[in-house]
Amino acid sequence: KVEIEDGPHKGVYGGVANVGRRPTFDKEDVLLEAHIFDFEGDIYGAHAAVSFIEYIRPERKFDGLDSLKAQIAKDSEKAREILAALPPAR
């Protein structure tokens, strides 16, 4: 889950995240990348907290961008299922 802590989009959103080196692009720096489901706002500069709910899979190198996008779609579907199974927030 991603909690945007300030600004006009303040709130908690479902999403999927990756912490890693992006081997498909031959990068070495470790990054946290989060994709917020069904969100189209501009949150650059906003403070956000990412909560990790469940581990989906290890990072791997893909043959190209299309293969990576296909796997991200599968990961996103799995993440939606995981989030849907959580009890409602209080």
PDB file of N, CA and C in Angstrom:
ATOM      1  N   LYS A   1       0.852  -1.177   0.000  1.00  0.00           N
ATOM      2  CA  LYS A   1       0.000   0.000   0.000  1.00  0.00           C
ATOM      3  C   LYS A   1       0.891   1.231   0.000  1.00  0.00           C
ATOM      4  N   VAL A   2       0.351   2.303  -0.539  1.00  0.00           N
ATOM      5  CA  VAL A   2       1.076   3.570  -0.571  1.00  0.00           C
ATOM      6  C   VAL A   2       0.228   4.620   0.130  1.00  0.00           C
ATOM      7  N   GLU A   3       0.800   5.269   1.141  1.00  0.00           N
ATOM      8  CA  GLU A   3       0.109   6.361   1.819  1.00  0.00           C
ATOM      9  C   GLU A   3       0.769   7.670   1.414  1.00  0.00           C
ATOM     10  N   ILE A   4      -0.003   8.505   0.724  1.00  0.00           N
ATOM     11  CA  ILE A   4       0.467   9.845   0.380  1.00  0.00           C
ATOM     12  C   ILE A   4       0.139  10.714   1.579  1.00  0.00           C
ATOM     13  N   GLU A   5       1.159  11.312   2.169  1.00  0.00           N
ATOM     14  CA  GLU A   5       1.017  11.955   3.468  1.00  0.00           C
ATOM     15  C   GLU A   5       0.643  13.426   3.418  1.00  0.00           C
ATOM     16  N   ASP A   6       0.701  14.041   2.244  1.00  0.00           N
ATOM     17  CA  ASP A   6       0.359  15.459   2.162  1.00  0.00           C
ATOM     18  C   ASP A   6      -0.117  15.806   0.752  1.00  0.00           C
ATOM     19  N   GLY A   7      -0.609  17.012   0.607  1.00  0.00           N
ATOM     20  CA  GLY A   7      -1.046  17.477  -0.706  1.00  0.00           C
ATOM     21  C   GLY A   7      -2.478  17.098  -1.026  1.00  0.00           C
ATOM     22  N   PRO A   8      -2.930  17.445  -2.214  1.00  0.00           N
ATOM     23  CA  PRO A   8      -4.333  17.238  -2.584  1.00  0.00           C
ATOM     24  C   PRO A   8      -4.717  15.772  -2.762  1.00  0.00           C
ATOM     25  N   HIS A   9      -3.738  14.877  -2.903  1.00  0.00           N
ATOM     26  CA  HIS A   9      -4.033  13.453  -3.092  1.00  0.00           C
ATOM     27  C   HIS A   9      -3.783  12.644  -1.822  1.00  0.00           C
ATOM     28  N   LYS A  10      -3.745  13.328  -0.669  1.00  0.00           N
ATOM     29  CA  LYS A  10      -3.486  12.661   0.607  1.00  0.00           C
ATOM     30  C   LYS A  10      -4.444  11.486   0.768  1.00  0.00           C
ATOM     31  N   GLY A  11      -3.912  10.326   1.145  1.00  0.00           N
ATOM     32  CA  GLY A  11      -4.740   9.150   1.356  1.00  0.00           C
ATOM     33  C   GLY A  11      -3.932   7.876   1.192  1.00  0.00           C
ATOM     34  N   VAL A  12      -4.619   6.736   1.318  1.00  0.00           N
ATOM     35  CA  VAL A  12      -3.990   5.425   1.202  1.00  0.00           C
ATOM     36  C   VAL A  12      -4.494   4.763  -0.071  1.00  0.00           C
ATOM     37  N   TYR A  13      -3.567   4.234  -0.854  1.00  0.00           N
ATOM     38  CA  TYR A  13      -3.879   3.642  -2.149  1.00  0.00           C
ATOM     39  C   TYR A  13      -3.252   2.255  -2.252  1.00  0.00           C
ATOM     40  N   GLY A  14      -3.889   1.400  -3.026  1.00  0.00           N
ATOM     41  CA  GLY A  14      -3.306   0.101  -3.329  1.00  0.00           C
ATOM     42  C   GLY A  14      -2.266   0.249  -4.418  1.00  0.00           C
ATOM     43  N   GLY A  15      -1.309  -0.650  -4.420  1.00  0.00           N
ATOM     44  CA  GLY A  15      -0.291  -0.596  -5.458  1.00  0.00           C
ATOM     45  C   GLY A  15       0.648  -1.781  -5.364  1.00  0.00           C
ATOM     46  N   VAL A  16       1.663  -1.738  -6.178  1.00  0.00           N
ATOM     47  CA  VAL A  16       2.695  -2.767  -6.199  1.00  0.00           C
ATOM     48  C   VAL A  16       4.042  -2.048  -6.250  1.00  0.00           C
ATOM     49  N   ALA A  17       5.050  -2.644  -5.611  1.00  0.00           N
ATOM     50  CA  ALA A  17       6.349  -1.971  -5.540  1.00  0.00           C
ATOM     51  C   ALA A  17       7.483  -2.943  -5.831  1.00  0.00           C
ATOM     52  N   ASN A  18       8.592  -2.383  -6.240  1.00  0.00           N
ATOM     53  CA  ASN A  18       9.820  -3.142  -6.452  1.00  0.00           C
ATOM     54  C   ASN A  18      10.965  -2.405  -5.768  1.00  0.00           C
ATOM     55  N   VAL A  19      11.764  -3.168  -5.048  1.00  0.00           N
ATOM     56  CA  VAL A  19      13.017  -2.648  -4.509  1.00  0.00           C
ATOM     57  C   VAL A  19      14.113  -3.468  -5.170  1.00  0.00           C
ATOM     58  N   GLY A  20      14.952  -2.794  -5.946  1.00  0.00           N
ATOM     59  CA  GLY A  20      15.998  -3.551  -6.620  1.00  0.00           C
ATOM     60  C   GLY A  20      16.835  -2.713  -7.553  1.00  0.00           C
ATOM     61  N   ARG A  21      17.584  -3.411  -8.385  1.00  0.00           N
ATOM     62  CA  ARG A  21      18.577  -2.781  -9.249  1.00  0.00           C
ATOM     63  C   ARG A  21      18.135  -2.639 -10.705  1.00  0.00           C
ATOM     64  N   ARG A  22      16.970  -3.076 -11.080  1.00  0.00           N
ATOM     65  CA  ARG A  22      16.454  -3.005 -12.455  1.00  0.00           C
ATOM     66  C   ARG A  22      17.419  -3.676 -13.441  1.00  0.00           C
ATOM     67  N   PRO A  23      17.657  -4.981 -13.286  1.00  0.00           N
ATOM     68  CA  PRO A  23      18.638  -5.671 -14.124  1.00  0.00           C
ATOM     69  C   PRO A  23      18.288  -5.693 -15.614  1.00  0.00           C
ATOM     70  N   THR A  24      17.026  -5.591 -15.969  1.00  0.00           N
ATOM     71  CA  THR A  24      16.649  -5.555 -17.385  1.00  0.00           C
ATOM     72  C   THR A  24      17.293  -4.367 -18.084  1.00  0.00           C
ATOM     73  N   PHE A  25      17.528  -3.304 -17.326  1.00  0.00           N
ATOM     74  CA  PHE A  25      18.117  -2.086 -17.884  1.00  0.00           C
ATOM     75  C   PHE A  25      19.590  -1.933 -17.502  1.00  0.00           C
ATOM     76  N   ASP A  26      20.193  -3.014 -16.967  1.00  0.00           N
ATOM     77  CA  ASP A  26      21.607  -3.022 -16.578  1.00  0.00           C
ATOM     78  C   ASP A  26      21.959  -1.887 -15.623  1.00  0.00           C
ATOM     79  N   LYS A  27      21.076  -1.621 -14.674  1.00  0.00           N
ATOM     80  CA  LYS A  27      21.315  -0.585 -13.667  1.00  0.00           C
ATOM     81  C   LYS A  27      21.884  -1.223 -12.404  1.00  0.00           C
ATOM     82  N   GLU A  28      22.646  -0.465 -11.641  1.00  0.00           N
ATOM     83  CA  GLU A  28      23.267  -0.961 -10.418  1.00  0.00           C
ATOM     84  C   GLU A  28      22.712  -0.317  -9.154  1.00  0.00           C
ATOM     85  N   ASP A  29      22.205   0.915  -9.251  1.00  0.00           N
ATOM     86  CA  ASP A  29      21.676   1.594  -8.069  1.00  0.00           C
ATOM     87  C   ASP A  29      20.402   0.906  -7.594  1.00  0.00           C
ATOM     88  N   VAL A  30      20.258   0.754  -6.288  1.00  0.00           N
ATOM     89  CA  VAL A  30      19.042   0.179  -5.716  1.00  0.00           C
ATOM     90  C   VAL A  30      17.991   1.277  -5.621  1.00  0.00           C
ATOM     91  N   LEU A  31      16.813   0.995  -6.163  1.00  0.00           N
ATOM     92  CA  LEU A  31      15.705   1.949  -6.159  1.00  0.00           C
ATOM     93  C   LEU A  31      14.456   1.311  -5.581  1.00  0.00           C
ATOM     94  N   LEU A  32      13.588   2.141  -5.049  1.00  0.00           N
ATOM     95  CA  LEU A  32      12.230   1.742  -4.697  1.00  0.00           C
ATOM     96  C   LEU A  32      11.326   2.382  -5.734  1.00  0.00           C
ATOM     97  N   GLU A  33      10.601   1.550  -6.477  1.00  0.00           N
ATOM     98  CA  GLU A  33       9.631   2.037  -7.452  1.00  0.00           C
ATOM     99  C   GLU A  33       8.262   1.516  -7.038  1.00  0.00           C
ATOM    100  N   ALA A  34       7.286   2.401  -6.953  1.00  0.00           N
ATOM    101  CA  ALA A  34       5.928   2.008  -6.583  1.00  0.00           C
ATOM    102  C   ALA A  34       4.962   2.449  -7.673  1.00  0.00           C
ATOM    103  N   HIS A  35       4.050   1.558  -8.011  1.00  0.00           N
ATOM    104  CA  HIS A  35       2.985   1.867  -8.969  1.00  0.00           C
ATOM    105  C   HIS A  35       1.674   1.864  -8.191  1.00  0.00           C
ATOM    106  N   ILE A  36       0.981   2.981  -8.193  1.00  0.00           N
ATOM    107  CA  ILE A  36      -0.297   3.100  -7.489  1.00  0.00           C
ATOM    108  C   ILE A  36      -1.408   2.726  -8.459  1.00  0.00           C
ATOM    109  N   PHE A  37      -2.251   1.790  -8.058  1.00  0.00           N
ATOM    110  CA  PHE A  37      -3.341   1.334  -8.925  1.00  0.00           C
ATOM    111  C   PHE A  37      -4.371   2.436  -9.143  1.00  0.00           C
ATOM    112  N   ASP A  38      -4.849   2.542 -10.380  1.00  0.00           N
ATOM    113  CA  ASP A  38      -5.972   3.421 -10.734  1.00  0.00           C
ATOM    114  C   ASP A  38      -5.759   4.857 -10.249  1.00  0.00           C
ATOM    115  N   PHE A  39      -4.567   5.381 -10.450  1.00  0.00           N
ATOM    116  CA  PHE A  39      -4.218   6.716  -9.971  1.00  0.00           C
ATOM    117  C   PHE A  39      -3.635   7.523 -11.115  1.00  0.00           C
ATOM    118  N   GLU A  40      -4.102   8.761 -11.255  1.00  0.00           N
ATOM    119  CA  GLU A  40      -3.608   9.604 -12.341  1.00  0.00           C
ATOM    120  C   GLU A  40      -3.177  10.987 -11.875  1.00  0.00           C
ATOM    121  N   GLY A  41      -2.927  11.173 -10.603  1.00  0.00           N
ATOM    122  CA  GLY A  41      -2.521  12.479 -10.096  1.00  0.00           C
ATOM    123  C   GLY A  41      -1.020  12.690 -10.193  1.00  0.00           C
ATOM    124  N   ASP A  42      -0.600  13.913  -9.954  1.00  0.00           N
ATOM    125  CA  ASP A  42       0.819  14.269  -9.921  1.00  0.00           C
ATOM    126  C   ASP A  42       1.239  14.373  -8.462  1.00  0.00           C
ATOM    127  N   ILE A  43       2.050  13.436  -8.008  1.00  0.00           N
ATOM    128  CA  ILE A  43       2.460  13.430  -6.599  1.00  0.00           C
ATOM    129  C   ILE A  43       3.958  13.671  -6.433  1.00  0.00           C
ATOM    130  N   TYR A  44       4.627  14.086  -7.488  1.00  0.00           N
ATOM    131  CA  TYR A  44       6.057  14.381  -7.354  1.00  0.00           C
ATOM    132  C   TYR A  44       6.250  15.489  -6.330  1.00  0.00           C
ATOM    133  N   GLY A  45       7.145  15.244  -5.381  1.00  0.00           N
ATOM    134  CA  GLY A  45       7.406  16.192  -4.312  1.00  0.00           C
ATOM    135  C   GLY A  45       6.593  15.924  -3.058  1.00  0.00           C
ATOM    136  N   ALA A  46       5.557  15.091  -3.151  1.00  0.00           N
ATOM    137  CA  ALA A  46       4.755  14.741  -1.973  1.00  0.00           C
ATOM    138  C   ALA A  46       5.504  13.686  -1.154  1.00  0.00           C
ATOM    139  N   HIS A  47       5.250  13.674   0.143  1.00  0.00           N
ATOM    140  CA  HIS A  47       5.813  12.642   1.007  1.00  0.00           C
ATOM    141  C   HIS A  47       4.901  11.424   0.947  1.00  0.00           C
ATOM    142  N   ALA A  48       5.508  10.253   0.817  1.00  0.00           N
ATOM    143  CA  ALA A  48       4.731   9.018   0.738  1.00  0.00           C
ATOM    144  C   ALA A  48       5.421   7.937   1.562  1.00  0.00           C
ATOM    145  N   ALA A  49       4.606   7.036   2.101  1.00  0.00           N
ATOM    146  CA  ALA A  49       5.115   5.875   2.824  1.00  0.00           C
ATOM    147  C   ALA A  49       4.615   4.626   2.111  1.00  0.00           C
ATOM    148  N   VAL A  50       5.509   3.692   1.865  1.00  0.00           N
ATOM    149  CA  VAL A  50       5.154   2.446   1.199  1.00  0.00           C
ATOM    150  C   VAL A  50       5.170   1.335   2.239  1.00  0.00           C
ATOM    151  N   SER A  51       4.064   0.594   2.331  1.00  0.00           N
ATOM    152  CA  SER A  51       3.967  -0.548   3.242  1.00  0.00           C
ATOM    153  C   SER A  51       4.014  -1.826   2.416  1.00  0.00           C
ATOM    154  N   PHE A  52       4.904  -2.710   2.778  1.00  0.00           N
ATOM    155  CA  PHE A  52       5.017  -3.984   2.073  1.00  0.00           C
ATOM    156  C   PHE A  52       4.134  -5.005   2.782  1.00  0.00           C
ATOM    157  N   ILE A  53       3.199  -5.586   2.043  1.00  0.00           N
ATOM    158  CA  ILE A  53       2.232  -6.511   2.622  1.00  0.00           C
ATOM    159  C   ILE A  53       2.678  -7.960   2.422  1.00  0.00           C
ATOM    160  N   GLU A  54       3.098  -8.295   1.207  1.00  0.00           N
ATOM    161  CA  GLU A  54       3.497  -9.670   0.906  1.00  0.00           C
ATOM    162  C   GLU A  54       4.520  -9.675  -0.227  1.00  0.00           C
ATOM    163  N   TYR A  55       5.486 -10.555  -0.124  1.00  0.00           N
ATOM    164  CA  TYR A  55       6.509 -10.725  -1.155  1.00  0.00           C
ATOM    165  C   TYR A  55       5.910 -11.521  -2.308  1.00  0.00           C
ATOM    166  N   ILE A  56       6.079 -11.038  -3.528  1.00  0.00           N
ATOM    167  CA  ILE A  56       5.505 -11.729  -4.686  1.00  0.00           C
ATOM    168  C   ILE A  56       6.545 -12.577  -5.412  1.00  0.00           C
ATOM    169  N   ARG A  57       7.707 -12.016  -5.731  1.00  0.00           N
ATOM    170  CA  ARG A  57       8.720 -12.782  -6.470  1.00  0.00           C
ATOM    171  C   ARG A  57      10.072 -12.080  -6.388  1.00  0.00           C
ATOM    172  N   PRO A  58      11.152 -12.831  -6.664  1.00  0.00           N
ATOM    173  CA  PRO A  58      12.472 -12.191  -6.703  1.00  0.00           C
ATOM    174  C   PRO A  58      12.638 -11.364  -7.981  1.00  0.00           C
ATOM    175  N   GLU A  59      13.565 -10.438  -7.925  1.00  0.00           N
ATOM    176  CA  GLU A  59      13.878  -9.630  -9.101  1.00  0.00           C
ATOM    177  C   GLU A  59      14.620 -10.493 -10.119  1.00  0.00           C
ATOM    178  N   ARG A  60      14.363 -10.242 -11.399  1.00  0.00           N
ATOM    179  CA  ARG A  60      15.066 -10.970 -12.451  1.00  0.00           C
ATOM    180  C   ARG A  60      15.244 -10.096 -13.672  1.00  0.00           C
ATOM    181  N   LYS A  61      16.128 -10.516 -14.548  1.00  0.00           N
ATOM    182  CA  LYS A  61      16.373  -9.800 -15.801  1.00  0.00           C
ATOM    183  C   LYS A  61      15.455 -10.373 -16.883  1.00  0.00           C
ATOM    184  N   PHE A  62      14.772  -9.490 -17.605  1.00  0.00           N
ATOM    185  CA  PHE A  62      13.879  -9.901 -18.682  1.00  0.00           C
ATOM    186  C   PHE A  62      14.547  -9.661 -20.025  1.00  0.00           C
ATOM    187  N   ASP A  63      14.050 -10.352 -21.055  1.00  0.00           N
ATOM    188  CA  ASP A  63      14.609 -10.233 -22.406  1.00  0.00           C
ATOM    189  C   ASP A  63      14.401  -8.858 -23.014  1.00  0.00           C
ATOM    190  N   GLY A  64      13.395  -8.139 -22.536  1.00  0.00           N
ATOM    191  CA  GLY A  64      13.116  -6.816 -23.079  1.00  0.00           C
ATOM    192  C   GLY A  64      11.955  -6.172 -22.356  1.00  0.00           C
ATOM    193  N   LEU A  65      11.614  -4.977 -22.787  1.00  0.00           N
ATOM    194  CA  LEU A  65      10.574  -4.195 -22.131  1.00  0.00           C
ATOM    195  C   LEU A  65       9.208  -4.872 -22.199  1.00  0.00           C
ATOM    196  N   ASP A  66       8.872  -5.506 -23.321  1.00  0.00           N
ATOM    197  CA  ASP A  66       7.568  -6.166 -23.438  1.00  0.00           C
ATOM    198  C   ASP A  66       7.424  -7.299 -22.431  1.00  0.00           C
ATOM    199  N   SER A  67       8.476  -8.097 -22.256  1.00  0.00           N
ATOM    200  CA  SER A  67       8.446  -9.183 -21.267  1.00  0.00           C
ATOM    201  C   SER A  67       8.312  -8.627 -19.859  1.00  0.00           C
ATOM    202  N   LEU A  68       9.022  -7.554 -19.583  1.00  0.00           N
ATOM    203  CA  LEU A  68       8.940  -6.908 -18.273  1.00  0.00           C
ATOM    204  C   LEU A  68       7.531  -6.388 -18.013  1.00  0.00           C
ATOM    205  N   LYS A  69       6.952  -5.704 -18.991  1.00  0.00           N
ATOM    206  CA  LYS A  69       5.591  -5.170 -18.829  1.00  0.00           C
ATOM    207  C   LYS A  69       4.582  -6.287 -18.592  1.00  0.00           C
ATOM    208  N   ALA A  70       4.725  -7.403 -19.300  1.00  0.00           N
ATOM    209  CA  ALA A  70       3.811  -8.537 -19.112  1.00  0.00           C
ATOM    210  C   ALA A  70       3.916  -9.082 -17.690  1.00  0.00           C
ATOM    211  N   GLN A  71       5.139  -9.178 -17.164  1.00  0.00           N
ATOM    212  CA  GLN A  71       5.314  -9.673 -15.798  1.00  0.00           C
ATOM    213  C   GLN A  71       4.780  -8.676 -14.782  1.00  0.00           C
ATOM    214  N   ILE A  72       4.979  -7.391 -15.020  1.00  0.00           N
ATOM    215  CA  ILE A  72       4.437  -6.374 -14.111  1.00  0.00           C
ATOM    216  C   ILE A  72       2.919  -6.471 -14.064  1.00  0.00           C
ATOM    217  N   ALA A  73       2.278  -6.732 -15.196  1.00  0.00           N
ATOM    218  CA  ALA A  73       0.820  -6.897 -15.220  1.00  0.00           C
ATOM    219  C   ALA A  73       0.401  -8.090 -14.363  1.00  0.00           C
ATOM    220  N   LYS A  74       1.138  -9.202 -14.446  1.00  0.00           N
ATOM    221  CA  LYS A  74       0.844 -10.375 -13.616  1.00  0.00           C
ATOM    222  C   LYS A  74       1.069 -10.059 -12.136  1.00  0.00           C
ATOM    223  N   ASP A  75       2.172  -9.375 -11.844  1.00  0.00           N
ATOM    224  CA  ASP A  75       2.465  -8.999 -10.459  1.00  0.00           C
ATOM    225  C   ASP A  75       1.382  -8.075  -9.906  1.00  0.00           C
ATOM    226  N   SER A  76       0.912  -7.155 -10.733  1.00  0.00           N
ATOM    227  CA  SER A  76      -0.129  -6.213 -10.307  1.00  0.00           C
ATOM    228  C   SER A  76      -1.425  -6.949 -10.003  1.00  0.00           C
ATOM    229  N   GLU A  77      -1.778  -7.927 -10.832  1.00  0.00           N
ATOM    230  CA  GLU A  77      -2.990  -8.713 -10.589  1.00  0.00           C
ATOM    231  C   GLU A  77      -2.866  -9.475  -9.273  1.00  0.00           C
ATOM    232  N   LYS A  78      -1.714 -10.080  -9.032  1.00  0.00           N
ATOM    233  CA  LYS A  78      -1.478 -10.794  -7.773  1.00  0.00           C
ATOM    234  C   LYS A  78      -1.567  -9.833  -6.589  1.00  0.00           C
ATOM    235  N   ALA A  79      -0.981  -8.649  -6.715  1.00  0.00           N
ATOM    236  CA  ALA A  79      -1.024  -7.662  -5.635  1.00  0.00           C
ATOM    237  C   ALA A  79      -2.458  -7.222  -5.360  1.00  0.00           C
ATOM    238  N   ARG A  80      -3.252  -7.039  -6.404  1.00  0.00           N
ATOM    239  CA  ARG A  80      -4.666  -6.675  -6.207  1.00  0.00           C
ATOM    240  C   ARG A  80      -5.399  -7.767  -5.430  1.00  0.00           C
ATOM    241  N   GLU A  81      -5.114  -9.028  -5.749  1.00  0.00           N
ATOM    242  CA  GLU A  81      -5.740 -10.147  -5.031  1.00  0.00           C
ATOM    243  C   GLU A  81      -5.330 -10.138  -3.558  1.00  0.00           C
ATOM    244  N   ILE A  82      -4.064  -9.911  -3.298  1.00  0.00           N
ATOM    245  CA  ILE A  82      -3.559  -9.866  -1.922  1.00  0.00           C
ATOM    246  C   ILE A  82      -4.233  -8.737  -1.149  1.00  0.00           C
ATOM    247  N   LEU A  83      -4.295  -7.556  -1.742  1.00  0.00           N
ATOM    248  CA  LEU A  83      -4.909  -6.409  -1.067  1.00  0.00           C
ATOM    249  C   LEU A  83      -6.404  -6.618  -0.848  1.00  0.00           C
ATOM    250  N   ALA A  84      -7.077  -7.249  -1.804  1.00  0.00           N
ATOM    251  CA  ALA A  84      -8.519  -7.491  -1.670  1.00  0.00           C
ATOM    252  C   ALA A  84      -8.823  -8.455  -0.525  1.00  0.00           C
ATOM    253  N   ALA A  85      -7.880  -9.331  -0.202  1.00  0.00           N
ATOM    254  CA  ALA A  85      -8.084 -10.312   0.863  1.00  0.00           C
ATOM    255  C   ALA A  85      -7.809  -9.749   2.258  1.00  0.00           C
ATOM    256  N   LEU A  86      -7.251  -8.553   2.338  1.00  0.00           N
ATOM    257  CA  LEU A  86      -6.972  -7.949   3.642  1.00  0.00           C
ATOM    258  C   LEU A  86      -8.263  -7.508   4.321  1.00  0.00           C
ATOM    259  N   PRO A  87      -8.309  -7.561   5.651  1.00  0.00           N
ATOM    260  CA  PRO A  87      -9.478  -7.021   6.349  1.00  0.00           C
ATOM    261  C   PRO A  87      -9.548  -5.506   6.146  1.00  0.00           C
ATOM    262  N   PRO A  88     -10.744  -4.936   6.204  1.00  0.00           N
ATOM    263  CA  PRO A  88     -10.873  -3.478   6.032  1.00  0.00           C
ATOM    264  C   PRO A  88     -10.068  -2.719   7.084  1.00  0.00           C
ATOM    265  N   ALA A  89      -9.518  -1.593   6.678  1.00  0.00           N
ATOM    266  CA  ALA A  89      -8.773  -0.741   7.616  1.00  0.00           C
ATOM    267  C   ALA A  89      -9.730  -0.121   8.616  1.00  0.00           C
ATOM    268  N   ARG A  90      -9.238   0.096   9.817  1.00  0.00           N
ATOM    269  CA  ARG A  90     -10.084   0.709  10.853  1.00  0.00           C
ATOM    270  C   ARG A  90      -9.793   2.160  10.975  1.00  0.00           C
TER     271      ARG A  90
END
